[in-house]
């Protein structure tokens, strides 16, 4: 027997409760604890440097952090008086509810990730490349140094942001917080007044905030909650790329937060409505029996038989479960992406207009029908060098691009239609390469929500409507240039682009495409009215035709009239 220090599996906490009911399982041939699994976890967004031991991690950290004192070469600042008062209030009033510090840190990290994802809807470059582009939250434990760290790859903070966000606070906000706390004692108020960060001093006596914004250098903010804080350019820690890492040097009485079981419990409790994966990185020492003559094997050999994810079914699996390896083995020559689509059922997805061209060209498409799949696929970017591509989003590449002449011939229609749909959040109208029998579909931006995800989020009891508005992103109307409806509409627009009938028809086509693409109609009454108007036209019924009065209504009207006449006579 010999002792090895091996990392425990990274825990994808935000998906844990969802996955347990649906049987999505990672299968391995190795016995529990006998195989080092980071290669598998790496496929679903493992922490960078995940294969290194605790001693390797410590080497990358600053030697000065153990001193728990402000660095000599740092720029010193005094806390605004209101902040010092606020920290005293939090520490003294919430001492018996220390757990809330983790709720506030997770909430702040989620907000930072939401901000960078929102910016990426209009500028994809802000996400960066490699690990930096992965939007997640990582929690690390260091029992030896008594440090608890939480890191996000969100928008990050500039030097000015660190001073403004962590060193000052509006006096009115502090007064309002104190008043509400005294009157209600509601612990949720700490988040509502934007003062949640300072709850870290319930468990820590020294805090470091390392942050990197795309528009600035990497800086370190540090404080002991003694009325002062310091900021210095970070030249010793590992480059974050982008985002923020908060290091809490825990008090002696707060060592329970270095226990993995305690953190798992709290993260499950406070991450129910967090839309980003949360990983815990810890280590433990286990005994592993190794036969003397056993050959050393690589991680690739040990994990070669693992099915990373059992897929429900696909267009070629005959209704049976399949795996990513099996999918890749069936990929067409020259196919670079793994195609998939999300929805509520296999039967619904099989009829989706997004599959028309793909089926015709014999491409296989994976069906994801479980709500948890939507969350998973936001962070599962690739497998074995193949990128995942949602076929209901922009960026689908199959076959050759449409020739310039064809695009030019529909330029007038696409420009006119885009202007006509300006109030419907349509960013672009373009020629489609994914349609065969359908006149048009509505696709979403690459980093926005799919139609299925929109429905899932709208069904949440505590969903944030403002967040939904920007995560929906812009929509793109793709038209089939070979379809007779689109051809005829082009001719009508060319003849008279101001024709009200043409405008109504174009709006009806868009609303129909919106519904067929899986979206909920924002104004179903408006859609129904257009349908009835179209039916009237096809039946040669005048638009001004009125509905006859019901006989009962006529009798009631006559009775009311007679009653009024009688009352007038009585008066006279």
Coordinates of C-alpha atoms in Angstrom, one line a residue:
X1 CA 0.0 0.0 0.0
X2 CA 1.2 3.5 -0.7
X3 CA -0.4 6.9 -0.2
X4 CA -1.1 9.1 -3.1
X5 CA -2.6 12.7 -3.0
X6 CA -5.1 12.8 -5.7
X7 CA -7.8 15.5 -6.5
X8 CA -11.4 14.7 -5.8
X9 CA -13.8 15.0 -8.7
X10 CA -14.9 18.5 -9.5
X11 CA -18.5 18.9 -8.4
X12 CA -20.9 20.4 -10.9
X13 CA -23.3 21.6 -8.2
X14 CA -25.8 23.6 -10.2
X15 CA -26.7 20.6 -12.3
X16 CA -26.6 18.0 -9.5
X17 CA -30.2 18.1 -8.4
X18 CA -31.6 18.2 -11.9
X19 CA -29.5 15.4 -13.2
X20 CA -30.3 13.0 -10.4
X21 CA -34.0 12.6 -11.6
X22 CA -33.2 12.1 -15.2
X23 CA -30.5 9.4 -15.2
X24 CA -27.8 11.2 -17.1
X25 CA -24.8 9.2 -15.9
X26 CA -21.1 9.3 -16.4
X27 CA -20.1 5.6 -16.6
X28 CA -16.5 4.4 -15.9
X29 CA -15.0 0.9 -15.7
X30 CA -12.7 1.9 -12.8
X31 CA -13.8 1.4 -9.2
X32 CA -14.6 4.4 -7.0
X33 CA -11.4 6.2 -6.0
X34 CA -9.2 4.0 -8.1
X35 CA -8.9 6.2 -11.1
X36 CA -7.9 9.8 -11.3
X37 CA -10.8 11.4 -13.3
X38 CA -9.8 14.9 -14.3
X39 CA -9.7 14.1 -18.0
X40 CA -13.4 13.3 -18.0
X41 CA -14.3 16.4 -15.9
X42 CA -12.1 18.5 -18.2
X43 CA -14.5 17.8 -21.0
X44 CA -17.3 19.6 -19.2
X45 CA -15.3 22.6 -18.0
X46 CA -12.9 21.5 -15.3
X47 CA -10.9 24.0 -13.4
X48 CA -7.6 25.0 -15.2
X49 CA -4.6 23.3 -13.7
X50 CA -7.0 20.7 -12.3
X51 CA -4.4 17.9 -12.5
X52 CA -2.0 19.7 -10.2
X53 CA -1.8 19.0 -6.4
X54 CA -2.3 21.5 -3.6
X55 CA 1.5 22.2 -3.4
X56 CA 1.5 23.2 -7.0
X57 CA -1.3 25.6 -6.5
X58 CA 0.4 27.2 -3.5
X59 CA 3.5 27.9 -5.6
X60 CA 1.5 30.2 -7.8
X61 CA 0.1 32.2 -5.0
X62 CA 1.8 35.2 -3.4
X63 CA 4.2 34.5 -0.6
X64 CA 2.8 37.5 1.3
X65 CA -0.8 36.3 1.7
X66 CA 0.1 34.4 4.8
X67 CA 1.1 37.5 6.7
X68 CA -2.5 38.8 6.6
X69 CA -1.3 42.4 6.3
X70 CA -1.6 45.1 3.7
X71 CA 1.3 45.1 1.2
X72 CA 3.9 47.8 1.8
X73 CA 4.0 48.9 -1.9
X74 CA 0.2 49.1 -2.2
X75 CA -1.7 52.4 -2.6
X76 CA -3.5 52.9 0.7
X77 CA -7.1 54.3 1.1
X78 CA -9.4 55.0 4.0
X79 CA -12.8 53.5 4.0
X80 CA -15.6 56.0 3.6
X81 CA -17.2 56.5 7.1
X82 CA -20.4 55.0 6.0
X83 CA -18.7 51.7 4.9
X84 CA -17.0 51.3 8.3
X85 CA -20.3 51.9 10.0
X86 CA -21.9 49.4 7.7
X87 CA -19.4 46.7 8.4
X88 CA -19.8 47.1 12.1
X89 CA -23.6 46.7 11.7
X90 CA -23.3 43.6 9.5
X91 CA -20.8 41.9 11.8
X92 CA -22.7 42.7 15.0
X93 CA -26.2 42.1 13.7
X94 CA -25.7 39.0 11.5
X95 CA -23.1 37.2 13.5
X96 CA -25.5 34.2 14.1
X97 CA -26.2 33.9 10.4
X98 CA -22.7 33.8 8.9
X99 CA -23.8 31.4 6.1
X100 CA -25.2 34.3 4.1
X101 CA -21.7 35.5 3.1
X102 CA -21.6 32.6 0.5
X103 CA -25.0 33.5 -0.8
X104 CA -23.9 37.0 -1.5
X105 CA -20.6 36.0 -3.1
X106 CA -22.4 33.5 -5.4
X107 CA -25.0 36.1 -6.3
X108 CA -22.3 38.8 -7.1
X109 CA -20.4 36.2 -9.2
X110 CA -23.6 35.4 -11.1
X111 CA -24.3 39.1 -11.8
X112 CA -20.7 39.5 -13.1
X113 CA -21.1 36.5 -15.5
X114 CA -24.5 37.8 -16.7
X115 CA -22.9 41.2 -17.5
X116 CA -20.2 39.7 -19.7
X117 CA -22.6 37.3 -21.4
X118 CA -24.9 40.2 -22.2
X119 CA -21.9 42.2 -23.7
X120 CA -21.0 39.1 -25.8
X121 CA -24.4 39.2 -27.5
X122 CA -23.2 42.2 -29.5
X123 CA -19.4 41.7 -29.2
X124 CA -18.2 38.1 -29.2
X125 CA -14.6 39.1 -28.7
X126 CA -15.2 40.2 -25.1
X127 CA -15.3 36.5 -24.0
X128 CA -11.8 35.8 -25.1
X129 CA -10.6 32.3 -25.9
X130 CA -9.9 29.0 -24.2
X131 CA -10.7 28.8 -20.5
X132 CA -11.4 32.5 -20.3
X133 CA -14.5 32.1 -22.4
X134 CA -16.0 29.5 -20.1
X135 CA -18.6 31.2 -17.9
X136 CA -18.5 29.4 -14.5
X137 CA -17.9 29.8 -10.8
X138 CA -15.1 28.0 -9.0
X139 CA -14.6 27.5 -5.2
X140 CA -11.3 26.4 -3.8
X141 CA -10.3 25.2 -0.4
X142 CA -6.9 25.5 1.3
X143 CA -7.1 24.0 4.8
X144 CA -3.3 24.5 5.4
X145 CA -3.5 28.3 4.9
X146 CA -7.1 28.5 6.0
X147 CA -8.2 30.2 2.8
X148 CA -11.5 29.9 1.0
X149 CA -11.5 31.3 -2.5
X150 CA -14.3 32.0 -5.0
X151 CA -13.6 32.8 -8.6
X152 CA -15.7 33.8 -11.5
X153 CA -15.0 34.6 -15.2
X154 CA -17.4 37.5 -15.2
X155 CA -16.8 41.1 -16.4
X156 CA -14.2 41.9 -13.8
X157 CA -13.3 45.2 -12.2
X158 CA -11.0 48.0 -13.1
X159 CA -8.9 49.8 -10.5
X160 CA -11.5 52.6 -10.4
X161 CA -14.3 49.9 -10.0
X162 CA -12.5 48.4 -7.0
X163 CA -12.3 51.7 -5.3
X164 CA -15.9 52.7 -6.1
X165 CA -17.6 49.4 -5.5
X166 CA -15.7 48.1 -2.5
X167 CA -14.6 51.4 -0.8
X168 CA -17.6 53.6 -1.0
X169 CA -21.3 53.4 -0.6
X170 CA -24.1 55.9 -0.6
X171 CA -25.0 57.3 2.8
X172 CA -28.7 57.0 2.0
X173 CA -28.3 53.3 1.2
X174 CA -26.6 52.6 4.6
X175 CA -29.2 54.5 6.5
X176 CA -32.0 52.8 4.7
X177 CA -30.4 49.4 5.4
X178 CA -30.0 50.1 9.1
X179 CA -33.6 51.3 9.4
X180 CA -35.1 48.3 7.6
X181 CA -32.9 45.9 9.6
X182 CA -34.0 47.4 12.9
X183 CA -37.7 47.3 11.9
X184 CA -37.9 43.9 10.2
X185 CA -34.7 41.9 10.9
X186 CA -35.0 40.4 7.4
X187 CA -31.6 38.9 6.4
X188 CA -32.5 39.2 2.7
X189 CA -32.1 43.0 2.9
X190 CA -28.4 42.7 2.8
X191 CA -28.6 41.8 -0.9
X192 CA -31.3 44.2 -1.8
X193 CA -29.2 47.2 -0.6
X194 CA -26.1 46.1 -2.5
X195 CA -24.0 45.7 0.6
X196 CA -23.7 41.9 0.5
X197 CA -20.0 41.8 -0.1
X198 CA -19.2 43.1 3.3
X199 CA -20.7 40.0 4.9
X200 CA -17.4 38.3 4.1
X201 CA -16.1 39.8 7.4
X202 CA -18.5 37.6 9.3
X203 CA -16.0 34.8 8.6
X204 CA -12.8 36.4 7.5
X205 CA -10.4 38.8 9.2
X206 CA -8.4 39.5 6.0
X207 CA -9.8 39.6 2.4
X208 CA -8.2 39.8 -1.0
X209 CA -10.1 40.7 -4.2
X210 CA -8.1 39.9 -7.3
X211 CA -9.8 41.3 -10.5
X212 CA -9.1 41.7 -14.2
X213 CA -11.3 43.7 -16.5
X214 CA -10.8 43.6 -20.3
X215 CA -10.1 47.3 -20.3
X216 CA -7.5 47.4 -17.5
X217 CA -4.6 45.6 -15.8
X218 CA -5.0 43.0 -13.1
X219 CA -5.3 44.5 -9.6
X220 CA -5.5 43.3 -6.0
X221 CA -7.8 44.9 -3.4
X222 CA -7.1 43.9 0.2
X223 CA -8.5 44.9 3.6
X224 CA -8.6 43.7 7.2
X225 CA -11.9 45.7 7.9
X226 CA -9.9 48.0 10.2
X227 CA -10.9 51.2 8.4
X228 CA -8.5 51.0 5.5
X229 CA -7.9 49.1 2.3
X230 CA -5.1 48.9 -0.3
X231 CA -4.9 48.4 -4.1
X232 CA -1.9 47.4 -6.1
X233 CA -1.2 46.1 -9.5
X234 CA -1.0 42.3 -9.4
X235 CA 2.3 41.0 -10.8
X236 CA 2.6 37.9 -8.6
X237 CA -0.6 35.9 -8.9
X238 CA -1.7 33.7 -11.7
X239 CA -3.2 35.9 -14.5
X240 CA -7.0 35.6 -14.4
X241 CA -7.6 36.4 -18.1
X242 CA -10.8 38.1 -17.0
X243 CA -13.0 38.0 -13.9
X244 CA -12.6 38.2 -10.1
X245 CA -11.2 35.9 -7.4
X246 CA -12.1 36.6 -3.8
X247 CA -9.8 35.0 -1.1
X248 CA -11.1 34.9 2.4
X249 CA -8.5 34.3 5.2
X250 CA -10.9 32.6 7.6
X251 CA -11.1 33.4 11.3
X252 CA -10.3 30.5 13.7
X253 CA -14.0 30.2 14.6
X254 CA -15.0 29.9 10.9
X255 CA -12.9 26.8 9.9
X256 CA -16.1 24.8 9.3
X257 CA -16.3 26.6 5.9
X258 CA -13.2 24.7 4.8
X259 CA -15.1 21.4 5.0
X260 CA -16.3 20.2 1.6
X261 CA -19.5 18.8 2.9
X262 CA -20.5 22.1 4.5
X263 CA -19.8 24.0 1.3
X264 CA -21.8 21.5 -0.8
X265 CA -24.7 22.0 1.5
X266 CA -24.6 25.8 1.3
X267 CA -24.0 26.0 -2.4
X268 CA -27.0 23.7 -3.1
X269 CA -29.1 25.9 -0.8
X270 CA -28.0 29.2 -2.4
X271 CA -27.6 28.3 -6.1
X272 CA -31.1 27.2 -7.0
X273 CA -31.7 30.1 -9.4
X274 CA -28.1 30.5 -10.6
X275 CA -27.7 29.9 -14.3
X276 CA -24.0 29.1 -14.2
X277 CA -22.1 25.9 -13.2
X278 CA -20.4 26.0 -9.8
X279 CA -17.4 23.8 -9.2
X280 CA -15.7 22.9 -5.9
X281 CA -11.9 22.2 -6.0
X282 CA -10.6 20.3 -3.0
X283 CA -8.2 17.5 -2.3
X284 CA -8.1 14.4 -0.1
X285 CA -5.7 11.7 0.8
X286 CA -6.7 8.1 0.0
X287 CA -5.1 4.7 0.1
X288 CA -4.7 3.0 -3.3
X289 CA -3.4 -0.5 -3.6
X290 CA -1.2 -0.7 -6.7
X291 CA 0.2 -4.1 -7.8
X292 CA 4.0 -4.0 -8.0
X293 CA 4.0 -5.2 -11.7
X294 CA 1.2 -2.9 -12.8
X295 CA 2.2 -0.8 -15.8
X296 CA 1.8 2.9 -15.7
X297 CA -1.1 4.0 -17.9
X298 CA -2.0 7.3 -19.3
X299 CA -5.2 9.2 -18.5
X300 CA -6.4 8.6 -22.0
X301 CA -6.0 4.8 -21.6
X302 CA -7.8 4.8 -18.2
X303 CA -10.8 6.7 -19.6
X304 CA -11.0 5.3 -23.1
X305 CA -14.2 3.3 -22.3
X306 CA -16.1 6.1 -20.6
X307 CA -19.3 7.2 -22.0
X308 CA -19.2 10.9 -21.2
X309 CA -22.9 11.5 -21.8
X310 CA -25.7 9.2 -22.9
X311 CA -27.7 11.0 -25.5
X312 CA -31.5 10.5 -25.6
X313 CA -31.6 9.8 -29.3
X314 CA -30.9 11.3 -32.7
X315 CA -32.1 11.3 -36.3
X316 CA -30.1 8.2 -36.9
X317 CA -30.3 6.2 -33.6
X318 CA -33.7 4.6 -34.3
X319 CA -35.0 5.9 -31.0
X320 CA -32.2 4.3 -28.9
X321 CA -29.7 5.9 -26.6
X322 CA -26.4 6.7 -28.2
X323 CA -23.1 8.3 -27.1
X324 CA -20.9 11.1 -28.3
X325 CA -18.3 8.7 -29.5
X326 CA -20.9 6.8 -31.5
X327 CA -22.1 10.1 -33.0
X328 CA -18.6 11.1 -34.0
X329 CA -18.1 7.7 -35.7
X330 CA -21.1 8.3 -37.9
X331 CA -20.2 11.9 -38.8
X332 CA -20.0 12.7 -42.5
X333 CA -16.7 13.4 -44.1
X334 CA -15.7 17.1 -43.7
X335 CA -18.3 17.6 -40.9
X336 CA -16.7 19.8 -38.2
X337 CA -19.6 20.3 -35.7
X338 CA -21.8 18.1 -33.6
X339 CA -25.3 19.1 -34.5
X340 CA -28.1 19.1 -31.8
X341 CA -31.5 20.6 -31.2
X342 CA -33.5 21.1 -27.9
X343 CA -37.2 20.8 -27.4
X344 CA -40.0 19.2 -25.3
X345 CA -40.2 15.9 -27.1
X346 CA -38.7 13.7 -29.8
X347 CA -41.9 13.8 -31.8
X348 CA -41.9 17.6 -31.8
X349 CA -38.3 17.8 -32.8
X350 CA -38.6 15.4 -35.7
X351 CA -41.0 17.8 -37.3
X352 CA -38.9 20.9 -36.7
X353 CA -38.2 23.0 -39.8
X354 CA -34.6 23.4 -38.6
X355 CA -33.9 19.8 -39.6
X356 CA -35.2 20.0 -43.2
X357 CA -31.9 20.6 -45.0
X358 CA -29.8 18.6 -42.5
X359 CA -32.0 15.5 -43.1
X360 CA -31.9 16.0 -46.8
X361 CA -28.1 16.1 -46.7
X362 CA -28.0 13.1 -44.3
X363 CA -26.5 14.9 -41.3
X364 CA -27.2 13.4 -37.9
X365 CA -28.8 15.7 -35.3
X366 CA -28.9 14.9 -31.5
X367 CA -32.3 15.4 -29.8
X368 CA -32.2 17.0 -26.3
X369 CA -35.6 16.9 -24.7
X370 CA -34.8 17.3 -21.0
X371 CA -34.9 20.8 -19.4
X372 CA -31.5 20.2 -17.8
X373 CA -30.0 19.7 -21.3
X374 CA -30.5 23.4 -22.0
X375 CA -28.4 24.3 -19.0
X376 CA -25.7 21.7 -19.7
X377 CA -25.3 22.7 -23.4
X378 CA -24.6 26.3 -22.4
X379 CA -21.3 25.2 -21.0
X380 CA -20.4 22.0 -22.9
X381 CA -18.7 23.7 -25.7
X382 CA -16.9 20.9 -27.4
X383 CA -16.0 17.2 -27.4
X384 CA -12.9 15.5 -28.9
X385 CA -12.1 18.7 -30.8
X386 CA -15.7 19.0 -32.3
X387 CA -17.7 22.1 -31.5
X388 CA -21.4 21.8 -30.5
X389 CA -23.8 23.6 -32.8
X390 CA -27.4 24.2 -31.9
X391 CA -29.2 24.0 -35.3
X392 CA -31.8 26.5 -34.2
X393 CA -29.2 29.2 -33.6
X394 CA -27.1 31.3 -36.0
X395 CA -23.8 30.0 -37.2
X396 CA -25.0 26.8 -38.9
X397 CA -22.7 25.9 -41.8
X398 CA -23.8 23.2 -44.2
X399 CA -22.9 23.0 -47.8
X400 CA -21.9 26.1 -49.8
X401 CA -22.9 29.6 -49.1
X402 CA -25.7 31.1 -51.2
X403 CA -24.3 32.9 -54.2
X404 CA -24.1 36.7 -54.3
X405 CA -26.5 37.0 -57.2
X406 CA -29.2 35.2 -55.2
X407 CA -28.6 37.4 -52.1
X408 CA -28.7 40.5 -54.3
X409 CA -32.0 39.6 -55.9
X410 CA -33.6 39.4 -52.4
X411 CA -31.8 42.5 -51.0
X412 CA -34.8 44.8 -51.4
X413 CA -37.1 42.3 -49.7
X414 CA -34.8 41.6 -46.7
X415 CA -34.1 45.3 -46.1
X416 CA -37.9 46.1 -46.3
X417 CA -38.8 43.2 -44.0
X418 CA -36.2 44.1 -41.4
X419 CA -37.6 47.7 -41.2
X420 CA -41.2 46.3 -41.0
X421 CA -40.2 44.1 -38.0
X422 CA -38.1 46.7 -36.2
X423 CA -40.5 46.7 -33.3
X424 CA -40.4 42.9 -33.0
X425 CA -36.7 42.8 -31.9
X426 CA -35.6 41.3 -35.3
X427 CA -32.0 42.1 -35.9
X428 CA -31.6 40.8 -39.4
X429 CA -33.5 39.2 -42.3
X430 CA -31.3 36.9 -44.5
X431 CA -31.3 34.1 -46.9
X432 CA -31.4 30.7 -45.2
X433 CA -29.2 27.6 -45.8
X434 CA -31.2 25.3 -43.5
X435 CA -34.7 25.3 -45.1
X436 CA -36.3 23.1 -47.8
X437 CA -40.1 23.1 -47.6
X438 CA -40.7 25.9 -45.1
X439 CA -40.9 29.5 -46.2
X440 CA -39.0 30.9 -43.2
X441 CA -37.8 30.4 -39.6
X442 CA -36.7 32.5 -36.7
X443 CA -33.3 31.7 -35.2
X444 CA -31.5 33.2 -32.2
X445 CA -28.1 34.6 -31.7
X446 CA -25.3 32.2 -30.8
X447 CA -25.0 33.3 -27.1
X448 CA -28.7 34.1 -26.5
X449 CA -31.4 31.8 -25.3
X450 CA -33.0 29.3 -27.6
X451 CA -36.8 29.2 -28.0
X452 CA -36.9 26.2 -25.7
X453 CA -34.8 28.0 -23.0
X454 CA -37.0 31.0 -23.2
X455 CA -40.0 28.8 -22.4
X456 CA -38.2 27.2 -19.5
X457 CA -37.1 30.6 -18.0
X458 CA -40.6 32.1 -18.4
X459 CA -42.1 29.2 -16.4
X460 CA -39.8 29.9 -13.4
X461 CA -41.8 31.3 -10.5
X462 CA -39.1 33.8 -9.5
X463 CA -37.8 34.5 -13.0
X464 CA -36.3 38.0 -13.6
X465 CA -38.1 39.7 -16.5
X466 CA -35.4 42.3 -17.0
X467 CA -32.8 39.5 -17.3
X468 CA -35.0 37.6 -19.7
X469 CA -35.2 40.7 -21.9
X470 CA -31.5 40.9 -22.6
X471 CA -30.8 37.2 -22.6
X472 CA -33.3 36.6 -25.3
X473 CA -31.0 38.6 -27.5
X474 CA -31.8 39.6 -31.1
X475 CA -33.7 37.3 -33.4
X476 CA -32.9 36.6 -37.0
X477 CA -35.6 35.8 -39.7
X478 CA -34.2 33.4 -42.3
X479 CA -36.1 33.1 -45.5
X480 CA -36.2 30.3 -48.1
X481 CA -35.6 32.0 -51.5
X482 CA -37.0 29.0 -53.4
X483 CA -40.4 29.0 -51.7
X484 CA -43.3 30.4 -53.7
X485 CA -44.6 32.5 -50.8
X486 CA -41.3 34.3 -50.4
X487 CA -41.0 34.8 -54.2
X488 CA -44.5 36.2 -54.4
X489 CA -43.9 38.5 -51.4
X490 CA -40.7 39.8 -53.1
X491 CA -42.8 40.7 -56.2
X492 CA -45.5 42.4 -54.2
X493 CA -42.9 44.5 -52.3
X494 CA -41.2 45.5 -55.5
X495 CA -44.5 46.7 -56.9
X496 CA -45.7 48.7 -53.8
X497 CA -43.8 48.5 -50.6
X498 CA -46.4 50.7 -48.9
X499 CA -49.3 48.4 -49.6
X500 CA -51.0 47.8 -46.2
X501 CA -52.1 44.4 -47.3
X502 CA -48.5 43.3 -48.0
X503 CA -47.4 44.6 -44.6
X504 CA -50.1 42.6 -42.9
X505 CA -49.2 39.5 -44.9
X506 CA -45.5 39.9 -44.0
X507 CA -46.3 40.3 -40.3
X508 CA -48.5 37.2 -40.4
X509 CA -45.8 35.1 -42.1
X510 CA -43.3 36.2 -39.4
X511 CA -45.7 35.4 -36.5
X512 CA -46.3 32.0 -38.0
X513 CA -42.6 31.4 -38.4
X514 CA -42.1 32.5 -34.8
X515 CA -44.6 30.0 -33.6
X516 CA -43.3 27.1 -35.8
X517 CA -39.7 27.9 -34.5
X518 CA -40.8 27.2 -31.0
X519 CA -41.4 30.7 -29.6
X520 CA -44.4 31.8 -27.6
X521 CA -46.3 34.6 -29.4
X522 CA -46.2 37.8 -27.4
X523 CA -49.6 38.9 -28.8
X524 CA -51.7 35.9 -29.6
X525 CA -54.8 38.1 -30.0
X526 CA -53.1 40.1 -32.7
X527 CA -52.1 36.9 -34.5
X528 CA -55.6 35.5 -34.3
X529 CA -57.0 38.7 -35.8
X530 CA -54.7 38.5 -38.8
X531 CA -55.6 34.8 -39.3
X532 CA -59.4 35.7 -39.4
X533 CA -58.7 38.6 -41.7
X534 CA -56.9 36.3 -44.1
X535 CA -59.7 33.7 -43.9
X536 CA -62.2 36.5 -44.7
X537 CA -60.2 37.5 -47.8
X538 CA -59.9 33.9 -49.0
X539 CA -63.7 33.5 -48.7
X540 CA -64.4 36.8 -50.4
X541 CA -66.0 38.3 -47.3
X542 CA -65.8 42.1 -47.1
X543 CA -63.4 43.4 -44.4
X544 CA -66.3 45.7 -43.3
X545 CA -68.8 42.8 -42.9
X546 CA -70.5 43.1 -39.5
X547 CA -71.7 40.4 -37.1
X548 CA -75.5 40.1 -36.7
X549 CA -77.0 40.8 -33.3
X550 CA -78.1 37.9 -31.3
X551 CA -82.0 37.6 -30.9
X552 CA -81.7 37.6 -27.2
X553 CA -79.7 40.8 -27.3
X554 CA -82.3 42.4 -29.5
X555 CA -85.1 41.4 -27.1
X556 CA -83.1 42.7 -24.1
X557 CA -82.5 46.0 -25.9
X558 CA -86.2 46.4 -26.7
X559 CA -87.2 45.6 -23.1
X560 CA -84.8 48.2 -21.8
X561 CA -86.2 50.8 -24.2
X562 CA -89.8 50.0 -23.1
X563 CA -88.8 50.3 -19.5
X564 CA -87.3 53.7 -20.0
X565 CA -90.4 54.9 -21.9
X566 CA -92.6 53.7 -19.1
X567 CA -90.5 55.5 -16.5
X568 CA -90.7 58.8 -18.5
X569 CA -94.5 58.5 -18.7
X570 CA -94.7 57.9 -15.0
X571 CA -92.6 61.0 -14.4
X572 CA -94.9 63.1 -16.6

